[in-house]
PDB file of C-alpha atoms in Angstrom:
ATOM      1  CA  MET A 189      -0.062   0.032  -0.143  1.00 74.00           C
ATOM      2  CA  ALA A 190       2.950   2.322   0.627  1.00 77.00           C
ATOM      3  CA  ARG A 191       4.198   1.788  -3.063  1.00 79.00           C
ATOM      4  CA  LEU A 192       0.654   2.154  -4.377  1.00 77.00           C
ATOM      5  CA  THR A 193      -0.168   5.544  -2.443  1.00 79.00           C
ATOM      6  CA  GLY A 194       3.323   6.943  -2.602  1.00 82.00           C
ATOM      7  CA  VAL A 195       3.729   7.482   1.115  1.00 81.00           C
ATOM      8  CA  SER A 196       5.871   5.851   3.992  1.00 81.00           C
ATOM      9  CA  ARG A 197       4.962   2.604   5.728  1.00 77.00           C
ATOM     10  CA  GLN A 198       4.675   4.681   9.010  1.00 77.00           C
ATOM     11  CA  THR A 199       1.966   6.697   7.174  1.00 81.00           C
ATOM     12  CA  VAL A 200       0.167   3.679   6.020  1.00 80.00           C
ATOM     13  CA  SER A 201       0.322   2.436   9.695  1.00 77.00           C
ATOM     14  CA  ARG A 202      -1.039   5.505  11.037  1.00 77.00           C
ATOM     15  CA  ALA A 203      -3.962   5.520   8.506  1.00 80.00           C
ATOM     16  CA  ILE A 204      -4.793   1.872   9.083  1.00 78.00           C
ATOM     17  CA  ASN A 205      -4.782   2.173  12.993  1.00 74.00           C
ATOM     18  CA  ASP A 206      -6.666   5.456  12.868  1.00 72.00           C
ATOM     19  CA  LYS A 207      -3.830   7.506  14.576  1.00 73.00           C
ATOM     20  CA  PRO A 208      -3.507  11.328  14.539  1.00 72.00           C
ATOM     21  CA  GLN A 209      -0.867  13.395  12.870  1.00 72.00           C
ATOM     22  CA  ILE A 210      -2.003  12.265   9.203  1.00 80.00           C
ATOM     23  CA  ASP A 211      -3.704  14.492   6.549  1.00 82.00           C
ATOM     24  CA  SER A 212      -7.169  13.495   6.101  1.00 83.00           C
ATOM     25  CA  ALA A 213      -6.951  13.354   2.345  1.00 84.00           C
ATOM     26  CA  THR A 214      -3.976  11.196   2.581  1.00 85.00           C
ATOM     27  CA  LYS A 215      -5.624   8.859   5.228  1.00 83.00           C
ATOM     28  CA  GLN A 216      -8.677   8.588   2.791  1.00 85.00           C
ATOM     29  CA  ARG A 217      -6.273   7.641  -0.099  1.00 85.00           C
ATOM     30  CA  ILE A 218      -4.833   4.796   1.950  1.00 83.00           C
ATOM     31  CA  LEU A 219      -7.906   3.587   3.127  1.00 83.00           C
ATOM     32  CA  THR A 220      -9.385   3.468  -0.404  1.00 84.00           C
ATOM     33  CA  ALA A 221      -6.223   1.654  -1.601  1.00 81.00           C
ATOM     34  CA  ALA A 222      -6.582  -0.836   1.162  1.00 80.00           C
ATOM     35  CA  LYS A 223     -10.114  -1.727   0.175  1.00 78.00           C
ATOM     36  CA  GLU A 224      -8.979  -2.218  -3.469  1.00 76.00           C
ATOM     37  CA  LEU A 225      -6.354  -4.550  -2.265  1.00 74.00           C
ATOM     38  CA  GLY A 226      -8.674  -6.321  -0.064  1.00 70.00           C
ATOM     39  CA  TYR A 227      -6.652  -5.687   3.057  1.00 71.00           C
ATOM     40  CA  ARG A 228      -7.965  -6.550   6.462  1.00 64.00           C
ATOM     41  CA  PRO A 229      -5.917  -6.068   9.699  1.00 61.00           C
ATOM     42  CA  SER A 230      -4.709  -9.322  11.179  1.00 58.00           C
ATOM     43  CA  ARG A 231      -6.060  -9.671  14.967  1.00 53.00           C
ATOM     44  CA  PHE A 232      -3.499 -12.193  15.525  1.00 50.00           C
ATOM     45  CA  ALA A 233      -0.608 -10.045  14.493  1.00 52.00           C
ATOM     46  CA  ARG A 234      -1.852  -7.261  16.494  1.00 54.00           C
ATOM     47  CA  GLY A 235      -2.355  -9.316  19.449  1.00 51.00           C
ATOM     48  CA  MET A 236       1.245 -10.165  19.536  1.00 50.00           C
ATOM     49  CA  VAL A 237       1.821  -6.527  20.056  1.00 51.00           C
ATOM     50  CA  ARG A 238      -1.183  -5.240  21.998  1.00 52.00           C
ATOM     51  CA  GLN A 239      -3.212  -8.029  23.595  1.00 52.00           C
ATOM     52  CA  PRO A 240      -2.143 -10.208  26.458  1.00 60.00           C
ATOM     53  CA  THR A 241      -5.004 -12.603  25.730  1.00 82.00           C
ATOM     54  CA  THR A 242      -5.806 -14.789  22.704  1.00 91.00           C
ATOM     55  CA  THR A 243      -9.459 -14.844  21.367  1.00 95.00           C
ATOM     56  CA  LEU A 244     -10.144 -18.276  19.979  1.00 97.00           C
ATOM     57  CA  GLY A 245     -13.119 -18.747  17.652  1.00 97.00           C
ATOM     58  CA  LEU A 246     -14.914 -22.041  17.843  1.00 98.00           C
ATOM     59  CA  VAL A 247     -17.216 -22.852  14.985  1.00 97.00           C
ATOM     60  CA  ILE A 248     -19.713 -25.749  15.465  1.00 96.00           C
ATOM     61  CA  ALA A 249     -22.605 -26.845  13.336  1.00 91.00           C
ATOM     62  CA  ASP A 250     -25.455 -26.857  15.770  1.00 89.00           C
ATOM     63  CA  VAL A 251     -25.766 -26.047  19.403  1.00 86.00           C
ATOM     64  CA  LEU A 252     -28.746 -28.478  19.945  1.00 86.00           C
ATOM     65  CA  ASN A 253     -26.639 -31.468  18.583  1.00 89.00           C
ATOM     66  CA  PRO A 254     -25.589 -33.520  21.507  1.00 92.00           C
ATOM     67  CA  PHE A 255     -22.261 -34.283  20.056  1.00 94.00           C
ATOM     68  CA  PHE A 256     -21.015 -30.956  20.303  1.00 95.00           C
ATOM     69  CA  PRO A 257     -21.215 -30.130  24.058  1.00 95.00           C
ATOM     70  CA  GLU A 258     -18.400 -32.255  25.069  1.00 96.00           C
ATOM     71  CA  VAL A 259     -16.072 -30.938  22.220  1.00 97.00           C
ATOM     72  CA  VAL A 260     -16.973 -27.336  23.589  1.00 97.00           C
ATOM     73  CA  ALA A 261     -16.090 -28.472  27.087  1.00 97.00           C
ATOM     74  CA  GLY A 262     -12.907 -29.859  25.830  1.00 97.00           C
ATOM     75  CA  VAL A 263     -12.019 -26.451  24.016  1.00 98.00           C
ATOM     76  CA  LEU A 264     -12.988 -24.405  26.999  1.00 97.00           C
ATOM     77  CA  GLU A 265     -10.835 -26.463  29.406  1.00 97.00           C
ATOM     78  CA  ALA A 266      -7.569 -26.419  27.376  1.00 97.00           C
ATOM     79  CA  ALA A 267      -8.348 -22.701  26.262  1.00 97.00           C
ATOM     80  CA  ASP A 268      -8.705 -21.649  29.900  1.00 96.00           C
ATOM     81  CA  ALA A 269      -5.594 -23.282  30.967  1.00 96.00           C
ATOM     82  CA  ARG A 270      -3.752 -21.006  28.548  1.00 95.00           C
ATOM     83  CA  GLY A 271      -5.779 -17.928  29.533  1.00 95.00           C
ATOM     84  CA  TRP A 272      -7.516 -17.595  26.156  1.00 96.00           C
ATOM     85  CA  HIS A 273     -10.938 -16.184  25.475  1.00 96.00           C
ATOM     86  CA  VAL A 274     -13.414 -18.499  23.551  1.00 97.00           C
ATOM     87  CA  VAL A 275     -16.089 -16.979  21.274  1.00 97.00           C
ATOM     88  CA  ILE A 276     -18.578 -19.588  19.875  1.00 97.00           C
ATOM     89  CA  TYR A 277     -20.181 -19.388  16.532  1.00 97.00           C
ATOM     90  CA  THR A 278     -22.754 -21.634  15.010  1.00 95.00           C
ATOM     91  CA  THR A 279     -23.620 -22.461  11.314  1.00 93.00           C
ATOM     92  CA  ALA A 280     -26.978 -23.937  12.342  1.00 86.00           C
ATOM     93  CA  SER A 281     -26.080 -26.818  10.274  1.00 78.00           C
ATOM     94  CA  GLU A 282     -26.509 -24.767   6.938  1.00 84.00           C
ATOM     95  CA  LEU A 283     -23.635 -25.010   4.619  1.00 81.00           C
ATOM     96  CA  SER A 284     -24.606 -21.451   3.143  1.00 85.00           C
ATOM     97  CA  LYS A 285     -23.980 -19.895   6.558  1.00 93.00           C
ATOM     98  CA  GLU A 286     -20.500 -21.339   6.782  1.00 94.00           C
ATOM     99  CA  ARG A 287     -19.017 -18.648   4.432  1.00 94.00           C
ATOM    100  CA  GLU A 288     -20.808 -15.834   6.435  1.00 95.00           C
ATOM    101  CA  VAL A 289     -19.262 -17.113   9.712  1.00 96.00           C
ATOM    102  CA  ALA A 290     -15.821 -17.445   8.062  1.00 95.00           C
ATOM    103  CA  GLU A 291     -16.136 -13.694   7.259  1.00 94.00           C
ATOM    104  CA  THR A 292     -16.958 -12.862  10.794  1.00 94.00           C
ATOM    105  CA  VAL A 293     -14.182 -15.146  12.153  1.00 95.00           C
ATOM    106  CA  VAL A 294     -11.422 -13.561  10.274  1.00 93.00           C
ATOM    107  CA  ASP A 295     -12.326 -10.197  11.497  1.00 90.00           C
ATOM    108  CA  HIS A 296     -13.003 -10.753  15.182  1.00 92.00           C
ATOM    109  CA  VAL A 297     -10.648 -13.522  16.489  1.00 95.00           C
ATOM    110  CA  ASP A 298      -7.135 -14.228  16.739  1.00 94.00           C
ATOM    111  CA  ALA A 299      -7.205 -18.046  15.927  1.00 96.00           C
ATOM    112  CA  CYS A 300      -9.999 -20.448  14.831  1.00 97.00           C
ATOM    113  CA  VAL A 301     -10.902 -24.195  15.339  1.00 97.00           C
ATOM    114  CA  ALA A 302     -13.830 -25.211  13.233  1.00 97.00           C
ATOM    115  CA  PHE A 303     -16.361 -27.908  11.999  1.00 94.00           C
ATOM    116  CA  MET A 304     -16.713 -26.977   8.352  1.00 91.00           C
ATOM    117  CA  LEU A 305     -17.524 -28.527   5.165  1.00 87.00           C
ATOM    118  CA  ASP A 306     -17.845 -25.827   2.577  1.00 89.00           C
ATOM    119  CA  ALA A 307     -14.498 -25.536   0.713  1.00 88.00           C
ATOM    120  CA  ALA A 308     -14.856 -21.753   0.386  1.00 92.00           C
ATOM    121  CA  ALA A 309     -15.455 -21.025   3.899  1.00 93.00           C
ATOM    122  CA  ILE A 310     -12.526 -23.434   4.751  1.00 93.00           C
ATOM    123  CA  THR A 311     -10.133 -21.559   2.232  1.00 93.00           C
ATOM    124  CA  ARG A 312     -11.401 -18.085   3.500  1.00 94.00           C
ATOM    125  CA  VAL A 313     -10.295 -18.754   7.163  1.00 95.00           C
ATOM    126  CA  ALA A 314      -7.037 -20.649   6.154  1.00 93.00           C
ATOM    127  CA  SER A 315      -5.964 -17.741   3.991  1.00 92.00           C
ATOM    128  CA  SER A 316      -6.313 -15.300   6.720  1.00 91.00           C
ATOM    129  CA  GLY A 317      -2.988 -16.286   8.151  1.00 90.00           C
ATOM    130  CA  MET A 318      -4.447 -16.919  11.599  1.00 94.00           C
ATOM    131  CA  PRO A 319      -3.840 -20.218  13.387  1.00 95.00           C
ATOM    132  CA  PHE A 320      -6.575 -22.476  12.165  1.00 96.00           C
ATOM    133  CA  VAL A 321      -7.536 -25.992  13.145  1.00 96.00           C
ATOM    134  CA  LEU A 322     -10.142 -27.989  11.090  1.00 95.00           C
ATOM    135  CA  LEU A 323     -12.148 -30.469  13.204  1.00 93.00           C
ATOM    136  CA  GLY A 324     -13.724 -33.788  12.352  1.00 81.00           C
ATOM    137  CA  ASN A 325     -13.283 -33.788   8.508  1.00 73.00           C
ATOM    138  CA  GLU A 326     -13.149 -37.187   7.223  1.00 67.00           C
ATOM    139  CA  ASP A 327     -10.347 -36.609   4.741  1.00 68.00           C
ATOM    140  CA  ARG A 328      -7.305 -34.348   5.660  1.00 64.00           C
ATOM    141  CA  PRO A 329      -7.202 -31.216   3.506  1.00 66.00           C
ATOM    142  CA  THR A 330      -3.665 -30.462   2.420  1.00 66.00           C
ATOM    143  CA  GLN A 331      -1.668 -27.950   4.366  1.00 81.00           C
ATOM    144  CA  LEU A 332      -4.220 -27.654   7.116  1.00 89.00           C
ATOM    145  CA  SER A 333      -3.901 -28.497  10.684  1.00 93.00           C
ATOM    146  CA  THR A 334      -6.595 -31.081  11.521  1.00 93.00           C
ATOM    147  CA  VAL A 335      -8.134 -33.158  14.198  1.00 94.00           C
ATOM    148  CA  ARG A 336      -9.948 -36.022  12.635  1.00 91.00           C
ATOM    149  CA  ILE A 337     -11.719 -39.247  13.840  1.00 92.00           C
ATOM    150  CA  ASP A 338     -10.570 -42.682  12.870  1.00 92.00           C
ATOM    151  CA  PHE A 339     -13.481 -43.740  10.824  1.00 91.00           C
ATOM    152  CA  ASP A 340     -11.534 -46.588   9.271  1.00 92.00           C
ATOM    153  CA  SER A 341     -10.948 -48.396  12.481  1.00 94.00           C
ATOM    154  CA  GLY A 342     -14.571 -47.629  13.565  1.00 94.00           C
ATOM    155  CA  ILE A 343     -16.127 -49.213  10.439  1.00 95.00           C
ATOM    156  CA  ARG A 344     -14.020 -52.284  10.793  1.00 96.00           C
ATOM    157  CA  GLN A 345     -15.034 -52.728  14.423  1.00 97.00           C
ATOM    158  CA  ALA A 346     -18.661 -52.573  13.435  1.00 97.00           C
ATOM    159  CA  PHE A 347     -18.314 -55.148  10.836  1.00 97.00           C
ATOM    160  CA  ASP A 348     -16.239 -57.361  12.888  1.00 97.00           C
ATOM    161  CA  HIS A 349     -18.971 -57.165  15.659  1.00 98.00           C
ATOM    162  CA  LEU A 350     -21.842 -57.594  13.275  1.00 98.00           C
ATOM    163  CA  VAL A 351     -20.389 -60.437  11.196  1.00 97.00           C
ATOM    164  CA  ALA A 352     -19.529 -62.329  14.283  1.00 97.00           C
ATOM    165  CA  ARG A 353     -23.285 -62.086  15.296  1.00 97.00           C
ATOM    166  CA  GLY A 354     -24.217 -63.674  11.929  1.00 97.00           C
ATOM    167  CA  HIS A 355     -25.127 -60.777   9.914  1.00 98.00           C
ATOM    168  CA  ARG A 356     -24.571 -60.700   6.147  1.00 97.00           C
ATOM    169  CA  ASN A 357     -26.896 -58.242   4.767  1.00 98.00           C
ATOM    170  CA  ILE A 358     -25.795 -54.842   6.366  1.00 98.00           C
ATOM    171  CA  ALA A 359     -27.133 -51.493   5.403  1.00 98.00           C
ATOM    172  CA  MET A 360     -25.661 -48.003   5.922  1.00 97.00           C
ATOM    173  CA  ILE A 361     -27.729 -44.852   6.755  1.00 96.00           C
ATOM    174  CA  ASP A 362     -25.449 -41.947   5.760  1.00 93.00           C
ATOM    175  CA  ASP A 363     -25.444 -38.041   6.346  1.00 86.00           C
ATOM    176  CA  ARG A 364     -27.297 -36.486   3.368  1.00 77.00           C
ATOM    177  CA  ASP A 365     -25.874 -33.025   4.168  1.00 67.00           C
ATOM    178  CA  ARG A 366     -22.217 -34.286   3.823  1.00 62.00           C
ATOM    179  CA  ALA A 367     -23.047 -35.607   0.301  1.00 58.00           C
ATOM    180  CA  LYS A 368     -24.589 -32.196  -0.656  1.00 59.00           C
ATOM    181  CA  SER A 369     -21.592 -30.359   0.580  1.00 57.00           C
ATOM    182  CA  GLY A 370     -19.178 -32.014  -1.999  1.00 59.00           C
ATOM    183  CA  ALA A 371     -16.912 -32.942   0.946  1.00 61.00           C
ATOM    184  CA  PRO A 372     -15.262 -36.500   0.550  1.00 61.00           C
ATOM    185  CA  ASP A 373     -17.689 -39.281   1.533  1.00 68.00           C
ATOM    186  CA  VAL A 374     -15.165 -41.234   3.412  1.00 78.00           C
ATOM    187  CA  ARG A 375     -17.307 -43.188   5.687  1.00 81.00           C
ATOM    188  CA  SER A 376     -19.635 -44.506   3.048  1.00 85.00           C
ATOM    189  CA  GLY A 377     -16.564 -45.337   1.040  1.00 88.00           C
ATOM    190  CA  LEU A 378     -14.982 -47.226   3.848  1.00 91.00           C
ATOM    191  CA  PHE A 379     -18.399 -48.894   4.463  1.00 93.00           C
ATOM    192  CA  THR A 380     -18.210 -50.269   0.979  1.00 93.00           C
ATOM    193  CA  ALA A 381     -14.637 -51.313   1.002  1.00 94.00           C
ATOM    194  CA  VAL A 382     -14.701 -53.095   4.292  1.00 95.00           C
ATOM    195  CA  ALA A 383     -17.939 -54.967   3.314  1.00 96.00           C
ATOM    196  CA  ALA A 384     -16.094 -56.296   0.194  1.00 95.00           C
ATOM    197  CA  GLU A 385     -13.143 -57.433   2.299  1.00 95.00           C
ATOM    198  CA  TYR A 386     -15.717 -59.695   4.185  1.00 95.00           C
ATOM    199  CA  GLY A 387     -17.184 -60.863   0.876  1.00 96.00           C
ATOM    200  CA  LEU A 388     -20.427 -59.156   1.627  1.00 96.00           C
ATOM    201  CA  ARG A 389     -22.512 -57.695  -1.118  1.00 92.00           C
ATOM    202  CA  ILE A 390     -23.898 -53.980  -0.886  1.00 92.00           C
ATOM    203  CA  GLU A 391     -26.784 -53.304  -2.954  1.00 94.00           C
ATOM    204  CA  PRO A 392     -27.168 -49.613  -3.974  1.00 92.00           C
ATOM    205  CA  HIS A 393     -30.457 -49.106  -2.038  1.00 94.00           C
ATOM    206  CA  TRP A 394     -28.877 -50.544   1.105  1.00 96.00           C
ATOM    207  CA  ARG A 395     -27.310 -47.130   1.437  1.00 94.00           C
ATOM    208  CA  GLN A 396     -29.870 -44.632   2.400  1.00 95.00           C
ATOM    209  CA  PRO A 397     -29.385 -40.858   2.924  1.00 93.00           C
ATOM    210  CA  SER A 398     -30.686 -38.952   6.011  1.00 94.00           C
ATOM    211  CA  SER A 399     -30.801 -35.719   7.554  1.00 90.00           C
ATOM    212  CA  ASN A 400     -28.687 -35.369  10.579  1.00 88.00           C
ATOM    213  CA  SER A 401     -31.481 -35.911  13.034  1.00 92.00           C
ATOM    214  CA  ILE A 402     -33.568 -38.522  14.724  1.00 95.00           C
ATOM    215  CA  GLN A 403     -36.330 -37.882  12.282  1.00 96.00           C
ATOM    216  CA  GLY A 404     -34.121 -38.269   9.355  1.00 96.00           C
ATOM    217  CA  GLY A 405     -33.012 -41.702  10.543  1.00 97.00           C
ATOM    218  CA  ALA A 406     -36.626 -42.781  11.116  1.00 98.00           C
ATOM    219  CA  ALA A 407     -37.504 -41.646   7.550  1.00 97.00           C
ATOM    220  CA  ALA A 408     -34.476 -43.485   5.993  1.00 97.00           C
ATOM    221  CA  MET A 409     -35.339 -46.726   7.988  1.00 98.00           C
ATOM    222  CA  GLU A 410     -38.934 -46.524   6.500  1.00 98.00           C
ATOM    223  CA  ARG A 411     -37.289 -46.413   3.086  1.00 97.00           C
ATOM    224  CA  LEU A 412     -35.157 -49.517   4.059  1.00 97.00           C
ATOM    225  CA  LEU A 413     -37.859 -51.406   5.184  1.00 97.00           C
ATOM    226  CA  GLU A 414     -39.878 -50.845   2.098  1.00 96.00           C
ATOM    227  CA  THR A 415     -37.072 -51.565  -0.251  1.00 96.00           C
ATOM    228  CA  ALA A 416     -34.670 -53.990   1.388  1.00 96.00           C
ATOM    229  CA  PRO A 417     -36.469 -56.259   3.835  1.00 96.00           C
ATOM    230  CA  GLU A 418     -33.628 -58.603   3.515  1.00 97.00           C
ATOM    231  CA  VAL A 419     -31.338 -56.233   5.481  1.00 98.00           C
ATOM    232  CA  THR A 420     -30.664 -57.641   9.048  1.00 98.00           C
ATOM    233  CA  ALA A 421     -28.304 -54.790  10.341  1.00 98.00           C
ATOM    234  CA  VAL A 422     -27.915 -51.175  10.053  1.00 98.00           C
ATOM    235  CA  VAL A 423     -24.804 -49.063  10.610  1.00 98.00           C
ATOM    236  CA  SER A 424     -25.621 -45.207  10.942  1.00 97.00           C
ATOM    237  CA  TYR A 425     -23.598 -42.185  10.295  1.00 93.00           C
ATOM    238  CA  ASN A 426     -24.161 -41.135  13.864  1.00 94.00           C
ATOM    239  CA  ASP A 427     -26.039 -42.042  17.139  1.00 97.00           C
ATOM    240  CA  MET A 428     -28.983 -39.690  16.461  1.00 96.00           C
ATOM    241  CA  ILE A 429     -29.702 -41.385  13.038  1.00 96.00           C
ATOM    242  CA  ALA A 430     -29.304 -44.751  14.469  1.00 98.00           C
ATOM    243  CA  ILE A 431     -31.731 -43.925  17.320  1.00 98.00           C
ATOM    244  CA  GLY A 432     -34.161 -42.627  14.976  1.00 98.00           C
ATOM    245  CA  ALA A 433     -33.880 -45.750  12.704  1.00 98.00           C
ATOM    246  CA  MET A 434     -34.068 -48.188  15.667  1.00 98.00           C
ATOM    247  CA  ARG A 435     -37.114 -46.356  17.100  1.00 98.00           C
ATOM    248  CA  HIS A 436     -38.969 -46.690  13.723  1.00 98.00           C
ATOM    249  CA  ALA A 437     -38.167 -50.292  13.327  1.00 98.00           C
ATOM    250  CA  ARG A 438     -39.643 -51.017  16.748  1.00 98.00           C
ATOM    251  CA  ALA A 439     -42.683 -48.926  15.979  1.00 97.00           C
ATOM    252  CA  ARG A 440     -43.109 -51.216  12.821  1.00 97.00           C
ATOM    253  CA  GLY A 441     -43.369 -54.216  15.238  1.00 97.00           C
ATOM    254  CA  LEU A 442     -39.709 -55.448  14.687  1.00 98.00           C
ATOM    255  CA  ALA A 443     -37.726 -56.906  17.525  1.00 98.00           C
ATOM    256  CA  VAL A 444     -34.310 -55.247  18.034  1.00 98.00           C
ATOM    257  CA  PRO A 445     -31.855 -56.978  17.879  1.00 97.00           C
ATOM    258  CA  GLY A 446     -33.804 -60.073  17.010  1.00 96.00           C
ATOM    259  CA  ASP A 447     -35.175 -58.634  13.522  1.00 97.00           C
ATOM    260  CA  ARG A 448     -32.765 -55.890  13.115  1.00 98.00           C
ATOM    261  CA  ALA A 449     -29.489 -54.897  14.708  1.00 98.00           C
ATOM    262  CA  PHE A 450     -28.150 -51.272  14.989  1.00 98.00           C
ATOM    263  CA  VAL A 451     -24.838 -49.702  15.318  1.00 98.00           C
ATOM    264  CA  GLY A 452     -24.478 -45.894  15.706  1.00 97.00           C
ATOM    265  CA  PHE A 453     -21.314 -43.659  15.722  1.00 95.00           C
ATOM    266  CA  ASP A 454     -20.567 -41.040  18.302  1.00 94.00           C
ATOM    267  CA  GLY A 455     -20.907 -42.553  21.640  1.00 96.00           C
ATOM    268  CA  LEU A 456     -23.683 -40.141  23.080  1.00 96.00           C
ATOM    269  CA  ALA A 457     -24.976 -40.376  26.459  1.00 94.00           C
ATOM    270  CA  LEU A 458     -28.321 -40.440  24.835  1.00 94.00           C
ATOM    271  CA  GLY A 459     -27.538 -43.994  23.321  1.00 96.00           C
ATOM    272  CA  GLU A 460     -27.513 -45.522  27.048  1.00 96.00           C
ATOM    273  CA  LEU A 461     -31.067 -44.211  27.572  1.00 95.00           C
ATOM    274  CA  VAL A 462     -32.997 -45.491  24.771  1.00 96.00           C
ATOM    275  CA  ASP A 463     -34.615 -48.898  24.636  1.00 95.00           C
ATOM    276  CA  PRO A 464     -32.708 -51.072  23.871  1.00 98.00           C
ATOM    277  CA  PRO A 465     -29.512 -49.189  24.644  1.00 98.00           C
ATOM    278  CA  LEU A 466     -27.650 -48.526  21.455  1.00 98.00           C
ATOM    279  CA  THR A 467     -24.360 -50.089  20.409  1.00 98.00           C
ATOM    280  CA  THR A 468     -21.909 -47.375  19.258  1.00 98.00           C
ATOM    281  CA  LEU A 469     -18.543 -46.294  18.221  1.00 97.00           C
ATOM    282  CA  HIS A 470     -17.399 -44.120  20.920  1.00 97.00           C
ATOM    283  CA  ILE A 471     -15.473 -41.060  20.170  1.00 96.00           C
ATOM    284  CA  ASP A 472     -13.682 -39.052  22.821  1.00 96.00           C
ATOM    285  CA  LYS A 473     -15.201 -35.794  22.082  1.00 96.00           C
ATOM    286  CA  ARG A 474     -13.724 -33.907  24.914  1.00 97.00           C
ATOM    287  CA  ARG A 475     -10.184 -35.090  23.817  1.00 97.00           C
ATOM    288  CA  LEU A 476     -10.967 -33.942  20.304  1.00 97.00           C
ATOM    289  CA  GLY A 477     -11.768 -30.229  21.529  1.00 97.00           C
ATOM    290  CA  GLN A 478      -8.462 -30.232  23.702  1.00 97.00           C
ATOM    291  CA  ALA A 479      -6.431 -31.490  20.807  1.00 97.00           C
ATOM    292  CA  ALA A 480      -7.797 -28.727  18.789  1.00 97.00           C
ATOM    293  CA  VAL A 481      -6.586 -26.245  21.175  1.00 97.00           C
ATOM    294  CA  GLU A 482      -3.199 -27.927  21.492  1.00 96.00           C
ATOM    295  CA  GLN A 483      -2.798 -27.634  17.646  1.00 95.00           C
ATOM    296  CA  THR A 484      -3.821 -23.921  17.527  1.00 96.00           C
ATOM    297  CA  ALA A 485      -1.073 -23.141  20.204  1.00 95.00           C
ATOM    298  CA  ALA A 486       1.412 -25.199  18.167  1.00 94.00           C
ATOM    299  CA  GLN A 487       0.908 -22.739  15.153  1.00 93.00           C
ATOM    300  CA  MET A 488       1.792 -19.775  17.287  1.00 90.00           C
ATOM    301  CA  PRO A 489       5.263 -18.516  17.541  1.00 83.00           C
ATOM    302  CA  GLY A 490       7.501 -21.087  19.263  1.00 77.00           C
ATOM    303  CA  GLY A 491       5.176 -23.905  18.639  1.00 76.00           C
ATOM    304  CA  GLY A 492       5.619 -26.821  16.495  1.00 75.00           C
ATOM    305  CA  GLY A 493       3.706 -25.938  13.478  1.00 79.00           C
ATOM    306  CA  MET A 494       1.002 -27.742  11.666  1.00 80.00           C
ATOM    307  CA  ALA A 495      -0.136 -31.288  12.830  1.00 84.00           C
ATOM    308  CA  ASP A 496      -2.764 -33.962  12.031  1.00 88.00           C
ATOM    309  CA  THR A 497      -4.299 -35.665  15.151  1.00 91.00           C
ATOM    310  CA  LEU A 498      -6.278 -38.989  14.699  1.00 92.00           C
ATOM    311  CA  ILE A 499      -8.871 -39.624  17.468  1.00 94.00           C
ATOM    312  CA  ARG A 500      -9.563 -43.225  17.760  1.00 93.00           C
ATOM    313  CA  THR A 501     -12.926 -44.923  18.076  1.00 95.00           C
ATOM    314  CA  GLN A 502     -13.903 -47.698  20.634  1.00 97.00           C
ATOM    315  CA  LEU A 503     -16.810 -49.985  20.163  1.00 98.00           C
ATOM    316  CA  VAL A 504     -19.259 -50.126  23.010  1.00 98.00           C
ATOM    317  CA  VAL A 505     -21.673 -53.059  22.884  1.00 98.00           C
ATOM    318  CA  ARG A 506     -25.093 -52.747  24.075  1.00 98.00           C
ATOM    319  CA  ASP A 507     -28.364 -54.479  23.523  1.00 97.00           C
ATOM    320  CA  SER A 508     -29.061 -53.085  20.054  1.00 98.00           C
ATOM    321  CA  THR A 509     -26.995 -55.836  18.565  1.00 97.00           C
TER     322      THR A 509
END
């Protein structure tokens, strides 16, 4: 900007930081140039000079989704230990809102950890230069710090368990929103690949899409019952979908696990309270949040830089299988 406007760097700094001792016309010329260049001040860089406290932005999909409270708790614990402030943003599970949130985040926080699927939103935050950790994504984007879940191990545990129980016709209820986002459908791909390793066939209509809700799981199960009565076990994208599917099967007069077996993914406390209790692949969600903060700190001066952390899953067998 100094070269573009023909002034010194100090003058540019005074204009950008709204300091006195600068001619108003010169200041306006600099601000106009800044806008044309797409310049925005880096809160993180300013914080190194001015602020003793880091403000961390945490972006989650839905405050009503029971998956997120434990993640938030892990982030808050690890951030508090470092004396950081945390600001929580939600995208309301709407992919279109992720870009709006990304624009807000880059202007108002020093670092960011986020559950995001939209490629443009991810790029916007990553290109801001602030420390940024992407959470939960099934496929690691290049040149980003990530905390991911080991879905490969989880899917294999589910198949090991169900096949040992005698199931050969296994269906999957997948997340419709992830497919719409264009994000890699790693979980569904693993489901098909592991089934093939066991010599099991997977008919196309055995994979049903669902909204990320109990109601979505019920609707997907209704379609499975109509089109695939030969299916005896269902692996779901998460516990909420699995609970909806299981409840619908029981409402239709089917015995669980006698007629249909169900496996969820997440390890929500809610899974222990339904009847029958849900078999699930448990994720240490608190640890996921803690690891995100640790990786954020690693990107700051003196840290270790970018990293990729894999959170393992653990099969918790209950009465739904």
